[in-house]
Coordinates of N, CA, C and O in Angstrom, one line a residue:
M1 N 12.2 -125.9 -89.4 CA 11.0 -125.1 -89.4 C 11.4 -123.7 -89.2 O 11.9 -123.4 -88.1
N2 N 11.1 -122.8 -90.1 CA 11.4 -121.4 -89.9 C 10.2 -120.6 -89.4 O 9.1 -121.1 -89.2
Q3 N 10.5 -119.3 -89.1 CA 9.5 -118.4 -88.6 C 8.3 -118.3 -89.5 O 7.1 -118.2 -89.0
K4 N 8.5 -118.2 -90.8 CA 7.4 -118.1 -91.7 C 6.5 -119.3 -91.7 O 5.2 -119.2 -91.6
E5 N 7.1 -120.5 -91.6 CA 6.3 -121.7 -91.5 C 5.5 -121.7 -90.2 O 4.3 -122.1 -90.2
L6 N 6.1 -121.3 -89.1 CA 5.4 -121.3 -87.8 C 4.3 -120.3 -87.8 O 3.2 -120.6 -87.3
K7 N 4.5 -119.1 -88.4 CA 3.4 -118.1 -88.5 C 2.2 -118.7 -89.3 O 1.1 -118.6 -88.9
E8 N 2.5 -119.3 -90.5 CA 1.5 -119.9 -91.3 C 0.7 -121.0 -90.5 O -0.5 -121.1 -90.6
L9 N 1.4 -121.8 -89.8 CA 0.8 -122.9 -88.9 C -0.1 -122.2 -87.9 O -1.3 -122.7 -87.7
I10 N 0.4 -121.2 -87.2 CA -0.4 -120.6 -86.1 C -1.7 -119.9 -86.8 O -2.8 -120.0 -86.2
D11 N -1.5 -119.2 -87.9 CA -2.6 -118.6 -88.5 C -3.7 -119.6 -88.9 O -4.9 -119.4 -88.8
F12 N -3.2 -120.8 -89.4 CA -4.1 -121.9 -89.8 C -4.9 -122.4 -88.6 O -6.1 -122.6 -88.6
L13 N -4.2 -122.6 -87.5 CA -4.8 -123.1 -86.3 C -5.8 -122.1 -85.7 O -6.9 -122.5 -85.2
I14 N -5.5 -120.8 -85.8 CA -6.5 -119.8 -85.3 C -7.7 -119.8 -86.2 O -8.8 -119.8 -85.8
E15 N -7.5 -119.9 -87.6 CA -8.6 -119.9 -88.5 C -9.5 -121.0 -88.3 O -10.7 -120.9 -88.4
K16 N -8.9 -122.2 -88.0 CA -9.7 -123.4 -87.8 C -10.2 -123.6 -86.4 O -10.8 -124.6 -86.0
D17 N -9.8 -122.6 -85.5 CA -10.2 -122.7 -84.1 C -9.7 -123.9 -83.4 O -10.4 -124.6 -82.6
I18 N -8.5 -124.3 -83.6 CA -7.8 -125.5 -83.0 C -7.1 -124.9 -81.8 O -6.3 -124.0 -81.9
S19 N -7.4 -125.5 -80.6 CA -6.8 -124.9 -79.4 C -5.5 -125.6 -78.9 O -4.7 -124.9 -78.2
E20 N -5.2 -126.7 -79.4 CA -3.9 -127.4 -79.0 C -3.4 -128.2 -80.2 O -4.1 -128.9 -80.9
F21 N -2.1 -128.1 -80.4 CA -1.4 -128.8 -81.6 C 0.0 -129.1 -81.2 O 0.7 -128.3 -80.5
E22 N 0.5 -130.3 -81.6 CA 1.8 -130.7 -81.4 C 2.4 -131.3 -82.6 O 1.7 -132.1 -83.3
L23 N 3.6 -131.0 -83.0 CA 4.2 -131.6 -84.2 C 5.7 -131.9 -83.9 O 6.4 -131.1 -83.3
E24 N 6.2 -133.0 -84.4 CA 7.6 -133.3 -84.3 C 8.1 -133.6 -85.7 O 7.5 -134.4 -86.5
R25 N 9.1 -132.8 -86.1 CA 9.6 -133.0 -87.5 C 11.2 -133.0 -87.3 O 11.8 -132.0 -87.1
G26 N 11.8 -134.2 -87.5 CA 13.2 -134.3 -87.4 C 13.7 -133.9 -86.0 O 13.2 -134.5 -85.0
D27 N 14.5 -133.0 -85.8 CA 15.0 -132.6 -84.5 C 14.3 -131.4 -83.9 O 14.7 -130.8 -83.0
V28 N 13.1 -131.0 -84.5 CA 12.3 -129.9 -84.0 C 11.0 -130.4 -83.5 O 10.3 -131.2 -84.1
K29 N 10.6 -129.9 -82.3 CA 9.3 -130.2 -81.7 C 8.6 -128.9 -81.5 O 9.1 -128.0 -80.9
V30 N 7.4 -128.8 -82.0 CA 6.6 -127.6 -81.9 C 5.3 -128.0 -81.1 O 4.6 -128.9 -81.5
R31 N 5.0 -127.2 -80.1 CA 3.7 -127.4 -79.4 C 3.0 -126.0 -79.2 O 3.7 -125.1 -78.8
I32 N 1.8 -125.9 -79.6 CA 1.0 -124.7 -79.6 C -0.2 -125.0 -78.8 O -0.9 -125.9 -79.1
K33 N -0.5 -124.1 -77.8 CA -1.7 -124.3 -77.0 C -2.3 -122.9 -76.8 O -1.6 -121.9 -76.5
R34 N -3.6 -122.8 -77.1 CA -4.2 -121.5 -77.0 C -5.6 -121.7 -76.5 O -6.2 -122.7 -76.5
G35 N -6.2 -120.6 -75.9 CA -7.5 -120.7 -75.4 C -7.9 -119.4 -74.6 O -7.0 -118.5 -74.5
A36 N -9.1 -119.3 -74.1 CA -9.5 -118.1 -73.4 C -8.7 -117.9 -72.2 O -8.4 -116.7 -71.8
D37 N -8.4 -118.9 -71.5 CA -7.6 -118.8 -70.2 C -6.1 -118.9 -70.4 O -5.4 -118.7 -69.4
A38 N -5.7 -119.1 -71.6 CA -4.2 -119.3 -71.8 C -3.6 -118.0 -72.1 O -4.2 -117.0 -72.5
A39 N -2.3 -117.9 -71.9 CA -1.5 -116.8 -72.3 C -1.4 -116.7 -73.8 O -2.0 -117.5 -74.5
P40 N -0.7 -115.8 -74.4 CA -0.6 -115.7 -75.8 C -0.1 -117.0 -76.4 O 0.6 -117.8 -75.8
V41 N -0.3 -117.2 -77.7 CA 0.1 -118.4 -78.4 C 1.6 -118.5 -78.2 O 2.4 -117.6 -78.4
I42 N 2.0 -119.7 -77.9 CA 3.5 -120.0 -77.6 C 3.9 -121.1 -78.5 O 3.3 -122.1 -78.6
A43 N 5.0 -120.9 -79.2 CA 5.6 -121.9 -80.1 C 7.0 -122.1 -79.6 O 7.8 -121.2 -79.5
H44 N 7.4 -123.4 -79.4 CA 8.8 -123.7 -79.0 C 9.4 -124.6 -80.0 O 8.8 -125.6 -80.4
A45 N 10.6 -124.2 -80.5 CA 11.3 -125.0 -81.4 C 12.5 -125.5 -80.5 O 13.4 -124.8 -80.2
V46 N 12.4 -126.8 -80.1 CA 13.4 -127.4 -79.2 C 14.2 -128.5 -80.0 O 13.6 -129.4 -80.4
P47 N 15.5 -128.3 -80.1 CA 16.3 -129.4 -80.7 C 16.2 -130.6 -79.8 O 16.4 -130.6 -78.6
M48 N 15.9 -131.7 -80.5 CA 15.8 -133.0 -79.7 C 17.1 -133.6 -79.4 O 17.4 -134.1 -78.4
A49 N 18.0 -133.6 -80.4 CA 19.3 -134.2 -80.3 C 20.2 -133.4 -81.3 O 19.9 -133.3 -82.4
P50 N 21.4 -133.0 -80.8 CA 22.3 -132.3 -81.7 C 22.8 -133.3 -82.8 O 23.2 -134.4 -82.5
T51 N 22.8 -132.8 -84.0 CA 23.3 -133.6 -85.1 C 24.3 -132.8 -85.9 O 24.2 -131.6 -86.0
P52 N 25.4 -133.4 -86.4 CA 26.4 -132.7 -87.2 C 25.8 -131.9 -88.3 O 26.1 -130.8 -88.6
M53 N 24.8 -132.6 -89.0 CA 24.2 -131.9 -90.2 C 23.4 -130.7 -89.8 O 23.5 -129.7 -90.5
A54 N 22.7 -130.7 -88.7 CA 21.9 -129.6 -88.2 C 22.8 -128.4 -87.9 O 22.5 -127.3 -88.2
S55 N 23.9 -128.7 -87.2 CA 24.8 -127.6 -86.8 C 25.5 -127.0 -88.0 O 25.8 -125.8 -88.1
A56 N 25.8 -127.8 -89.0 CA 26.4 -127.3 -90.3 C 25.5 -126.5 -91.1 O 25.8 -125.5 -91.7
A57 N 24.2 -126.9 -91.1 CA 23.2 -126.2 -91.9 C 22.8 -124.8 -91.3 O 22.4 -123.9 -92.0
H58 N 23.0 -124.7 -90.0 CA 22.6 -123.4 -89.3 C 23.8 -123.0 -88.4 O 23.7 -123.0 -87.2
P59 N 24.9 -122.5 -89.0 CA 26.1 -122.2 -88.2 C 25.8 -121.0 -87.3 O 26.4 -120.9 -86.2
A60 N 25.0 -120.1 -87.6 CA 24.8 -118.9 -86.8 C 23.4 -118.9 -86.1 O 22.9 -117.9 -85.6
S61 N 22.8 -120.1 -85.9 CA 21.5 -120.2 -85.3 C 21.5 -120.0 -83.8 O 20.5 -119.7 -83.3
H62 N 22.6 -120.1 -83.2 CA 22.7 -119.9 -81.7 C 23.8 -119.0 -81.4 O 24.9 -119.4 -81.4
S63 N 23.5 -117.7 -81.1 CA 24.5 -116.7 -80.9 C 25.1 -116.7 -79.6 O 26.2 -116.1 -79.4
A64 N 24.4 -117.2 -78.6 CA 25.0 -117.2 -77.2 C 25.6 -118.5 -76.9 O 25.1 -119.6 -77.2
P65 N 26.8 -118.5 -76.2 CA 27.5 -119.7 -75.9 C 26.7 -120.4 -74.7 O 26.0 -119.8 -74.0
P66 N 26.9 -121.8 -74.6 CA 26.2 -122.5 -73.6 C 26.6 -122.1 -72.2 O 25.8 -122.2 -71.3
A67 N 27.9 -121.8 -72.0 CA 28.4 -121.4 -70.7 C 28.1 -119.9 -70.5 O 28.1 -119.2 -71.4
P68 N 27.9 -119.5 -69.2 CA 27.7 -118.1 -69.0 C 29.0 -117.3 -69.2 O 29.8 -117.1 -68.3
A69 N 29.2 -116.8 -70.4 CA 30.4 -116.1 -70.8 C 29.9 -114.7 -71.4 O 28.8 -114.6 -71.8
P70 N 30.8 -113.8 -71.4 CA 30.4 -112.5 -72.0 C 29.9 -112.6 -73.5 O 30.5 -113.4 -74.2
A71 N 28.9 -111.9 -73.8 CA 28.3 -111.9 -75.2 C 28.0 -110.5 -75.5 O 28.0 -109.6 -74.7
P72 N 27.6 -110.3 -76.8 CA 27.3 -108.9 -77.2 C 26.1 -108.4 -76.4 O 25.2 -109.1 -75.9
G73 N 26.1 -107.1 -76.2 CA 25.0 -106.4 -75.4 C 25.5 -105.2 -74.7 O 26.6 -104.8 -74.9
S74 N 24.8 -104.8 -73.7 CA 25.2 -103.6 -73.0 C 26.3 -103.9 -72.0 O 26.5 -105.1 -71.6
G75 N 27.0 -102.9 -71.6 CA 28.1 -103.1 -70.7 C 27.7 -103.5 -69.3 O 26.5 -103.3 -68.9
G76 N 28.6 -104.1 -68.5 CA 28.2 -104.6 -67.2 C 28.2 -103.4 -66.2 O 28.8 -102.4 -66.4
A77 N 27.5 -103.6 -65.1 CA 27.4 -102.6 -64.1 C 28.6 -102.7 -63.1 O 29.1 -101.7 -62.6
A78 N 28.9 -103.9 -62.7 CA 30.0 -104.1 -61.7 C 30.9 -105.2 -62.2 O 30.4 -106.1 -62.8
P79 N 32.1 -105.2 -61.8 CA 33.0 -106.4 -62.2 C 32.4 -107.7 -61.7 O 31.8 -107.8 -60.6
V80 N 32.6 -108.7 -62.5 CA 32.2 -110.1 -62.1 C 33.4 -110.9 -61.9 O 34.2 -111.0 -62.7
S81 N 33.4 -111.5 -60.7 CA 34.6 -112.4 -60.4 C 34.4 -113.8 -61.1 O 33.2 -114.1 -61.4
A82 N 35.4 -114.5 -61.3 CA 35.4 -115.8 -62.0 C 34.5 -116.8 -61.3 O 33.9 -117.6 -61.9
E83 N 34.6 -116.7 -59.9 CA 33.8 -117.7 -59.1 C 32.4 -117.4 -58.9 O 31.6 -118.2 -58.5
E84 N 32.0 -116.1 -59.2 CA 30.7 -115.6 -58.9 C 29.6 -116.4 -59.7 O 29.8 -116.5 -60.9
E85 N 28.6 -116.8 -59.0 CA 27.5 -117.5 -59.7 C 26.4 -116.5 -60.1 O 25.9 -115.8 -59.3
L86 N 26.2 -116.3 -61.4 CA 25.2 -115.4 -61.9 C 24.0 -116.2 -62.3 O 24.1 -117.3 -62.9
H87 N 22.8 -115.7 -62.1 CA 21.6 -116.3 -62.5 C 21.3 -115.9 -64.0 O 21.4 -114.7 -64.3
M88 N 21.0 -116.8 -64.9 CA 20.7 -116.5 -66.3 C 19.2 -116.5 -66.5 O 18.6 -117.5 -66.2
V89 N 18.7 -115.4 -67.0 CA 17.3 -115.4 -67.4 C 17.3 -115.8 -68.9 O 18.0 -115.2 -69.7
K90 N 16.6 -116.9 -69.2 CA 16.6 -117.5 -70.5 C 15.3 -117.2 -71.2 O 14.3 -117.1 -70.6
S91 N 15.4 -117.2 -72.5 CA 14.2 -117.0 -73.4 C 13.3 -118.2 -73.3 O 13.7 -119.3 -73.6
P92 N 12.0 -118.0 -73.0 CA 11.1 -119.1 -73.0 C 10.5 -119.4 -74.3 O 9.8 -120.4 -74.5
I93 N 10.8 -118.6 -75.3 CA 10.2 -118.8 -76.7 C 11.2 -118.3 -77.7 O 12.2 -117.6 -77.4
V94 N 10.9 -118.6 -79.0 CA 11.6 -118.2 -80.1 C 11.0 -116.9 -80.6 O 9.8 -116.8 -80.7
G95 N 11.8 -115.9 -80.9 CA 11.2 -114.6 -81.4 C 12.3 -113.5 -81.5 O 13.5 -113.8 -81.6
T96 N 11.8 -112.3 -81.5 CA 12.7 -111.1 -81.6 C 12.7 -110.4 -80.2 O 11.7 -110.1 -79.7
F97 N 13.9 -110.1 -79.7 CA 14.2 -109.5 -78.5 C 14.0 -108.0 -78.6 O 14.6 -107.3 -79.5
Y98 N 13.2 -107.4 -77.7 CA 13.1 -105.9 -77.6 C 13.3 -105.5 -76.1 O 12.7 -106.0 -75.2
E99 N 14.2 -104.5 -76.0 CA 14.6 -104.1 -74.6 C 13.7 -103.0 -74.0 O 13.7 -102.7 -72.9
A100 N 12.8 -102.5 -74.9 CA 11.9 -101.4 -74.4 C 10.5 -101.7 -74.9 O 10.3 -102.4 -75.8
P101 N 9.5 -101.0 -74.3 CA 8.1 -101.2 -74.6 C 7.7 -100.7 -76.0 O 6.7 -101.1 -76.6
G102 N 8.6 -99.8 -76.6 CA 8.3 -99.3 -77.9 C 9.5 -98.6 -78.4 O 10.5 -98.3 -77.7
P103 N 9.5 -98.3 -79.7 CA 10.7 -97.6 -80.3 C 10.8 -96.2 -79.7 O 9.9 -95.5 -79.4
G104 N 12.1 -95.9 -79.3 CA 12.4 -94.6 -78.7 C 12.1 -94.6 -77.2 O 12.5 -93.6 -76.5
A105 N 11.5 -95.6 -76.6 CA 11.2 -95.7 -75.2 C 12.5 -96.1 -74.4 O 13.4 -96.8 -75.0
L106 N 12.5 -95.8 -73.2 CA 13.6 -96.3 -72.3 C 13.6 -97.8 -72.1 O 12.5 -98.3 -72.1
P107 N 14.7 -98.5 -72.0 CA 14.7 -99.9 -71.8 C 14.0 -100.3 -70.5 O 14.0 -99.5 -69.5
F108 N 13.4 -101.5 -70.4 CA 12.8 -101.9 -69.2 C 13.9 -102.0 -68.1 O 13.6 -101.5 -66.9
V109 N 15.1 -102.5 -68.4 CA 16.2 -102.6 -67.4 C 17.5 -102.4 -68.1 O 17.6 -102.6 -69.3
K110 N 18.5 -102.0 -67.4 CA 19.8 -101.8 -67.9 C 20.8 -102.3 -66.8 O 20.4 -102.5 -65.7
P111 N 22.1 -102.6 -67.2 CA 23.0 -103.1 -66.2 C 23.1 -102.1 -65.1 O 23.2 -100.9 -65.3
G112 N 23.2 -102.7 -63.9 CA 23.2 -101.9 -62.7 C 21.9 -101.8 -62.0 O 21.8 -101.4 -60.8
D113 N 20.8 -102.0 -62.7 CA 19.4 -101.9 -62.1 C 19.2 -103.1 -61.2 O 19.6 -104.2 -61.4
Q114 N 18.4 -102.8 -60.1 CA 18.0 -103.8 -59.2 C 16.6 -104.3 -59.7 O 15.8 -103.4 -60.1
V115 N 16.4 -105.6 -59.8 CA 15.1 -106.1 -60.2 C 14.5 -107.1 -59.2 O 15.3 -107.7 -58.4
A116 N 13.2 -107.2 -59.2 CA 12.5 -108.1 -58.3 C 12.0 -109.3 -59.2 O 11.7 -109.1 -60.4
A117 N 11.8 -110.4 -58.6 CA 11.2 -111.5 -59.3 C 9.8 -111.1 -59.8 O 9.0 -110.5 -59.0
G118 N 9.5 -111.4 -61.0 CA 8.2 -111.0 -61.6 C 8.2 -109.7 -62.3 O 7.3 -109.3 -63.0
Q119 N 9.3 -108.9 -62.2 CA 9.5 -107.6 -62.9 C 9.8 -107.9 -64.4 O 10.5 -108.7 -64.8
V120 N 9.1 -107.1 -65.3 CA 9.3 -107.2 -66.7 C 10.7 -106.8 -67.1 O 11.2 -105.7 -66.7
L121 N 11.4 -107.6 -67.8 CA 12.8 -107.3 -68.3 C 12.9 -106.9 -69.7 O 13.7 -106.1 -70.1
C122 N 12.0 -107.5 -70.6 CA 12.1 -107.3 -72.0 C 10.8 -107.8 -72.6 O 9.9 -108.3 -71.9
I123 N 10.7 -107.6 -73.9 CA 9.6 -108.2 -74.7 C 10.2 -109.1 -75.8 O 11.2 -108.7 -76.4
I124 N 9.6 -110.2 -76.0 CA 10.0 -111.1 -77.2 C 8.7 -111.2 -78.1 O 7.7 -111.6 -77.6
E125 N 8.9 -110.7 -79.3 CA 7.9 -110.8 -80.3 C 7.9 -112.1 -81.0 O 9.0 -112.5 -81.5
A126 N 6.8 -112.8 -81.0 CA 6.7 -114.1 -81.7 C 5.4 -114.1 -82.4 O 4.3 -114.0 -81.8
M127 N 5.4 -114.2 -83.7 CA 4.3 -114.2 -84.6 C 3.3 -113.0 -84.3 O 2.1 -113.2 -84.1
K128 N 3.9 -111.9 -84.3 CA 3.2 -110.6 -84.1 C 2.6 -110.5 -82.7 O 1.8 -109.6 -82.5
L129 N 2.9 -111.3 -81.8 CA 2.4 -111.2 -80.4 C 3.6 -110.8 -79.5 O 4.7 -111.3 -79.6
M130 N 3.3 -109.8 -78.7 CA 4.4 -109.2 -77.8 C 4.3 -109.9 -76.4 O 3.3 -109.8 -75.8
N131 N 5.3 -110.7 -76.1 CA 5.3 -111.5 -74.9 C 6.3 -110.8 -73.9 O 7.5 -110.7 -74.1
E132 N 5.7 -110.4 -72.7 CA 6.6 -109.8 -71.7 C 7.3 -110.9 -71.0 O 6.7 -111.9 -70.5
I133 N 8.6 -110.7 -70.9 CA 9.5 -111.7 -70.2 C 9.8 -111.1 -68.8 O 10.4 -110.0 -68.7
E134 N 9.5 -111.9 -67.8 CA 9.7 -111.4 -66.4 C 10.9 -112.1 -65.8 O 11.2 -113.2 -66.1
S135 N 11.5 -111.4 -64.8 CA 12.6 -111.9 -64.1 C 12.1 -113.1 -63.2 O 11.1 -113.0 -62.6
D136 N 12.9 -114.1 -63.1 CA 12.6 -115.2 -62.2 C 13.5 -115.2 -61.0 O 13.5 -116.2 -60.2
A137 N 14.2 -114.1 -60.8 CA 15.1 -114.0 -59.6 C 15.2 -112.5 -59.3 O 15.0 -111.6 -60.1
S138 N 15.4 -112.2 -58.0 CA 15.7 -110.8 -57.6 C 17.2 -110.6 -57.5 O 17.9 -111.5 -57.1
G139 N 17.6 -109.4 -57.8 CA 19.0 -109.1 -57.8 C 19.4 -107.9 -58.7 O 18.5 -107.1 -59.1
E140 N 20.7 -107.8 -59.0 CA 21.2 -106.8 -59.9 C 21.4 -107.3 -61.3 O 22.1 -108.3 -61.5
V141 N 21.0 -106.5 -62.3 CA 21.2 -106.9 -63.7 C 22.7 -106.6 -63.9 O 23.2 -105.4 -63.8
V142 N 23.5 -107.6 -64.2 CA 24.9 -107.5 -64.5 C 25.2 -107.2 -66.0 O 26.0 -106.4 -66.3
K143 N 24.5 -108.0 -66.8 CA 24.7 -107.9 -68.3 C 23.5 -108.2 -69.0 O 22.7 -109.1 -68.7
V144 N 23.3 -107.5 -70.1 CA 22.2 -107.8 -71.1 C 23.0 -108.6 -72.2 O 23.9 -108.0 -72.8
L145 N 22.6 -109.8 -72.5 CA 23.4 -110.7 -73.3 C 23.0 -110.7 -74.8 O 23.6 -111.3 -75.6
V146 N 21.9 -109.9 -75.2 CA 21.5 -109.8 -76.6 C 21.2 -108.4 -76.9 O 21.0 -107.5 -76.0
N147 N 21.3 -108.1 -78.2 CA 21.0 -106.7 -78.6 C 19.6 -106.5 -79.0 O 18.9 -107.4 -79.4
N148 N 19.1 -105.2 -78.9 CA 17.8 -104.9 -79.3 C 17.5 -105.3 -80.7 O 18.3 -105.0 -81.6
G149 N 16.4 -105.9 -81.0 CA 16.0 -106.3 -82.3 C 16.6 -107.6 -82.8 O 16.3 -108.1 -83.9
Q150 N 17.4 -108.3 -81.9 CA 18.1 -109.5 -82.3 C 17.1 -110.7 -82.2 O 16.4 -110.8 -81.2
P151 N 17.2 -111.6 -83.1 CA 16.4 -112.9 -83.0 C 17.0 -113.7 -81.8 O 18.2 -113.8 -81.7
V152 N 16.1 -114.3 -81.0 CA 16.5 -115.2 -80.0 C 15.9 -116.6 -80.1 O 14.8 -116.7 -80.7
E153 N 16.5 -117.6 -79.5 CA 16.0 -119.0 -79.6 C 15.5 -119.4 -78.2 O 15.8 -118.8 -77.2
Y154 N 14.8 -120.5 -78.2 CA 14.3 -121.0 -77.0 C 15.5 -121.4 -76.1 O 16.4 -122.1 -76.6
G155 N 15.5 -121.0 -74.8 CA 16.6 -121.4 -73.9 C 17.8 -120.5 -74.0 O 18.7 -120.7 -73.2
Q156 N 17.8 -119.5 -74.9 CA 19.0 -118.7 -75.0 C 19.1 -117.7 -73.9 O 18.1 -117.1 -73.5
P157 N 20.2 -117.6 -73.2 CA 20.4 -116.6 -72.1 C 20.2 -115.2 -72.6 O 20.7 -114.8 -73.6
L158 N 19.4 -114.4 -71.8 CA 19.1 -113.0 -72.2 C 19.7 -112.0 -71.2 O 20.2 -111.0 -71.7
F159 N 19.7 -112.4 -69.9 CA 20.2 -111.5 -68.9 C 21.0 -112.3 -67.9 O 20.6 -113.4 -67.6
A160 N 22.1 -111.6 -67.4 CA 22.8 -112.2 -66.3 C 22.5 -111.4 -65.0 O 22.6 -110.1 -65.1
I161 N 22.0 -112.0 -64.0 CA 21.6 -111.3 -62.8 C 22.4 -111.9 -61.6 O 22.5 -113.1 -61.4
R162 N 22.9 -110.9 -60.8 CA 23.6 -111.3 -59.5 C 22.5 -111.4 -58.5 O 21.9 -110.3 -58.1
P163 N 22.2 -112.6 -58.0 CA 21.1 -112.7 -57.1 C 21.4 -112.0 -55.7 O 22.5 -111.9 -55.3
R164 N 20.3 -111.6 -55.1 CA 20.4 -111.0 -53.8 C 20.7 -112.1 -52.8 O 20.2 -113.2 -52.9
K165 N 21.5 -111.7 -51.8 CA 21.9 -112.7 -50.8 C 21.1 -112.5 -49.5 O 20.6 -111.5 -49.2

Protein backbone atom coordinates (compact mmCIF):
# COMPACT_ATOMS: atom_id res chain seq x y z
CA MET A 1 0.00 0.00 0.00
CA ASN A 2 1.56 3.27 -1.09
CA GLN A 3 1.01 6.83 0.14
CA LYS A 4 -1.43 7.65 -2.66
CA GLU A 5 -3.63 4.68 -1.72
CA LEU A 6 -3.47 5.67 1.97
CA LYS A 7 -4.44 9.25 1.14
CA GLU A 8 -7.40 8.07 -0.95
CA LEU A 9 -8.49 5.76 1.88
CA ILE A 10 -8.27 8.53 4.48
CA ASP A 11 -10.14 10.98 2.22
CA PHE A 12 -12.88 8.37 1.73
CA LEU A 13 -13.14 7.73 5.49
CA ILE A 14 -13.40 11.47 6.19
CA GLU A 15 -16.01 11.91 3.44
CA LYS A 16 -18.14 9.06 4.86
CA ASP A 17 -17.49 10.24 8.47
CA ILE A 18 -16.03 6.87 9.54
CA SER A 19 -14.14 7.31 12.82
CA GLU A 20 -12.24 4.01 13.01
CA PHE A 21 -10.96 1.64 10.34
CA GLU A 22 -8.55 -1.29 10.24
CA LEU A 23 -7.22 -3.19 7.21
CA GLU A 24 -4.75 -6.05 6.77
CA ARG A 25 -3.42 -6.72 3.30
CA GLY A 26 -0.53 -9.18 3.00
CA ASP A 27 2.31 -7.98 5.21
CA VAL A 28 0.81 -4.50 5.75
CA LYS A 29 -1.56 -3.54 8.55
CA VAL A 30 -3.28 -0.14 8.51
CA ARG A 31 -5.29 1.29 11.40
CA ILE A 32 -6.91 4.71 11.22
CA LYS A 33 -8.72 6.29 14.14
CA ARG A 34 -10.10 9.78 14.19
CA GLY A 35 -12.56 11.83 16.16
CA ALA A 36 -13.10 15.08 18.03
CA ASP A 37 -10.92 14.06 20.98
CA ALA A 38 -8.33 12.21 18.92
CA ALA A 39 -5.06 13.56 17.58
CA PRO A 40 -4.58 13.97 13.81
CA VAL A 41 -5.40 11.01 11.58
CA ILE A 42 -2.70 8.40 12.03
CA ALA A 43 -1.88 5.65 9.55
CA HIS A 44 0.65 2.94 10.39
CA ALA A 45 2.07 0.59 7.81
CA VAL A 46 3.66 -2.15 9.86
CA PRO A 47 5.32 -5.15 8.24
CA MET A 48 3.83 -8.27 9.82
CA ALA A 49 6.63 -10.66 8.84
CA PRO A 50 9.65 -10.13 6.64
CA THR A 51 9.45 -11.97 3.35
CA PRO A 52 12.17 -12.32 0.72
CA MET A 53 9.73 -11.12 -1.97
CA ALA A 54 8.80 -7.96 -0.03
CA SER A 55 12.42 -6.98 0.55
CA ALA A 56 13.31 -7.61 -3.10
CA ALA A 57 10.36 -5.53 -4.28
CA HIS A 58 11.30 -2.57 -2.06
CA PRO A 59 15.10 -2.54 -1.80
CA ALA A 60 15.32 1.09 -0.70
CA SER A 61 12.21 1.19 1.47
CA HIS A 62 14.10 1.29 4.78
CA SER A 63 17.01 3.71 4.73
CA ALA A 64 18.10 3.39 8.36
CA PRO A 65 19.84 0.24 9.62
CA PRO A 66 18.18 -1.70 12.45
CA ALA A 67 21.17 -1.23 14.77
CA PRO A 68 22.04 2.26 16.04
CA ALA A 69 24.77 3.04 13.52
CA PRO A 70 25.74 6.26 11.80
CA ALA A 71 23.37 7.27 9.00
CA PRO A 72 22.94 10.28 6.76
CA GLY A 73 22.07 13.52 8.49
CA SER A 74 23.67 16.30 10.45
CA GLY A 75 27.04 15.88 12.11
CA GLY A 76 27.38 14.76 15.72
CA ALA A 77 27.97 17.16 18.59
CA ALA A 78 30.36 15.05 20.67
CA PRO A 79 32.23 11.83 20.02
CA VAL A 80 30.26 8.68 20.78
CA SER A 81 32.05 5.76 22.39
CA ALA A 82 31.34 2.23 21.18
CA GLU A 83 29.86 1.17 24.54
CA GLU A 84 27.72 4.26 25.00
CA GLU A 85 23.98 3.60 25.03
CA LEU A 86 22.10 6.19 22.99
CA HIS A 87 18.34 6.57 23.09
CA MET A 88 16.75 6.41 19.64
CA VAL A 89 13.68 8.55 18.96
CA LYS A 90 11.73 6.61 16.33
CA SER A 91 9.06 7.69 13.90
CA PRO A 92 5.55 6.84 15.15
CA ILE A 93 4.12 7.22 11.62
CA VAL A 94 4.90 6.96 7.92
CA GLY A 95 5.43 10.33 6.25
CA THR A 96 7.91 13.04 5.29
CA PHE A 97 10.46 14.32 7.84
CA TYR A 98 10.84 18.08 8.34
CA GLU A 99 13.47 19.48 10.70
CA ALA A 100 11.91 22.96 10.94
CA PRO A 101 8.42 24.44 11.37
CA GLY A 102 8.58 25.95 7.89
CA PRO A 103 10.79 26.51 4.85
CA GLY A 104 13.72 28.78 5.73
CA ALA A 105 13.05 28.48 9.48
CA LEU A 106 15.67 27.28 11.95
CA PRO A 107 15.53 23.55 12.82
CA PHE A 108 13.70 22.55 16.00
CA VAL A 109 16.93 20.91 17.25
CA LYS A 110 20.45 20.26 16.02
CA PRO A 111 23.30 18.05 17.28
CA GLY A 112 24.62 19.37 20.58
CA ASP A 113 21.27 20.79 21.73
CA GLN A 114 19.90 19.78 25.13
CA VAL A 115 16.30 18.53 24.92
CA ALA A 116 13.65 17.74 27.51
CA ALA A 117 11.05 14.99 27.34
CA GLY A 118 8.03 16.36 25.49
CA GLN A 119 10.03 18.93 23.48
CA VAL A 120 9.22 19.05 19.75
CA LEU A 121 12.07 17.60 17.68
CA CYS A 122 10.61 17.63 14.18
CA ILE A 123 7.46 17.43 12.08
CA ILE A 124 6.34 14.44 10.06
CA GLU A 125 3.85 15.21 7.33
CA ALA A 126 1.39 12.41 6.66
CA MET A 127 -1.53 12.91 4.28
CA LYS A 128 -1.21 16.72 4.39
CA LEU A 129 -1.31 16.68 8.22
CA MET A 130 1.67 18.07 10.12
CA ASN A 131 2.43 15.87 13.14
CA GLU A 132 4.81 17.26 15.75
CA ILE A 133 7.16 14.56 17.02
CA GLU A 134 8.22 15.06 20.62
CA SER A 135 11.23 13.71 22.46
CA ASP A 136 10.50 10.80 24.78
CA ALA A 137 13.77 11.30 26.68
CA SER A 138 15.81 14.17 28.13
CA GLY A 139 19.42 14.62 27.11
CA GLU A 140 21.74 15.83 24.36
CA VAL A 141 20.94 15.38 20.67
CA VAL A 142 23.96 13.48 19.32
CA LYS A 143 22.84 12.87 15.75
CA VAL A 144 19.96 13.58 13.38
CA LEU A 145 19.58 10.33 11.44
CA VAL A 146 17.46 11.54 8.50
CA ASN A 147 17.66 14.44 6.07
CA ASN A 148 15.12 17.23 5.76
CA GLY A 149 12.35 16.29 3.31
CA GLN A 150 13.22 12.58 3.42
CA PRO A 151 10.41 9.99 3.57
CA VAL A 152 10.41 7.99 6.82
CA GLU A 153 8.78 4.73 7.84
CA TYR A 154 7.04 3.61 11.00
CA GLY A 155 9.66 2.73 13.63
CA GLN A 156 12.57 4.29 11.72
CA PRO A 157 15.13 5.96 14.02
CA LEU A 158 15.10 9.77 13.63
CA PHE A 159 17.37 11.08 16.41
CA ALA A 160 20.10 9.66 18.65
CA ILE A 161 19.97 11.20 22.14
CA ARG A 162 22.54 10.80 24.91
CA PRO A 163 20.27 10.50 27.99
CA ARG A 164 20.92 12.65 31.05
CA LYS A 165 22.31 10.75 34.00
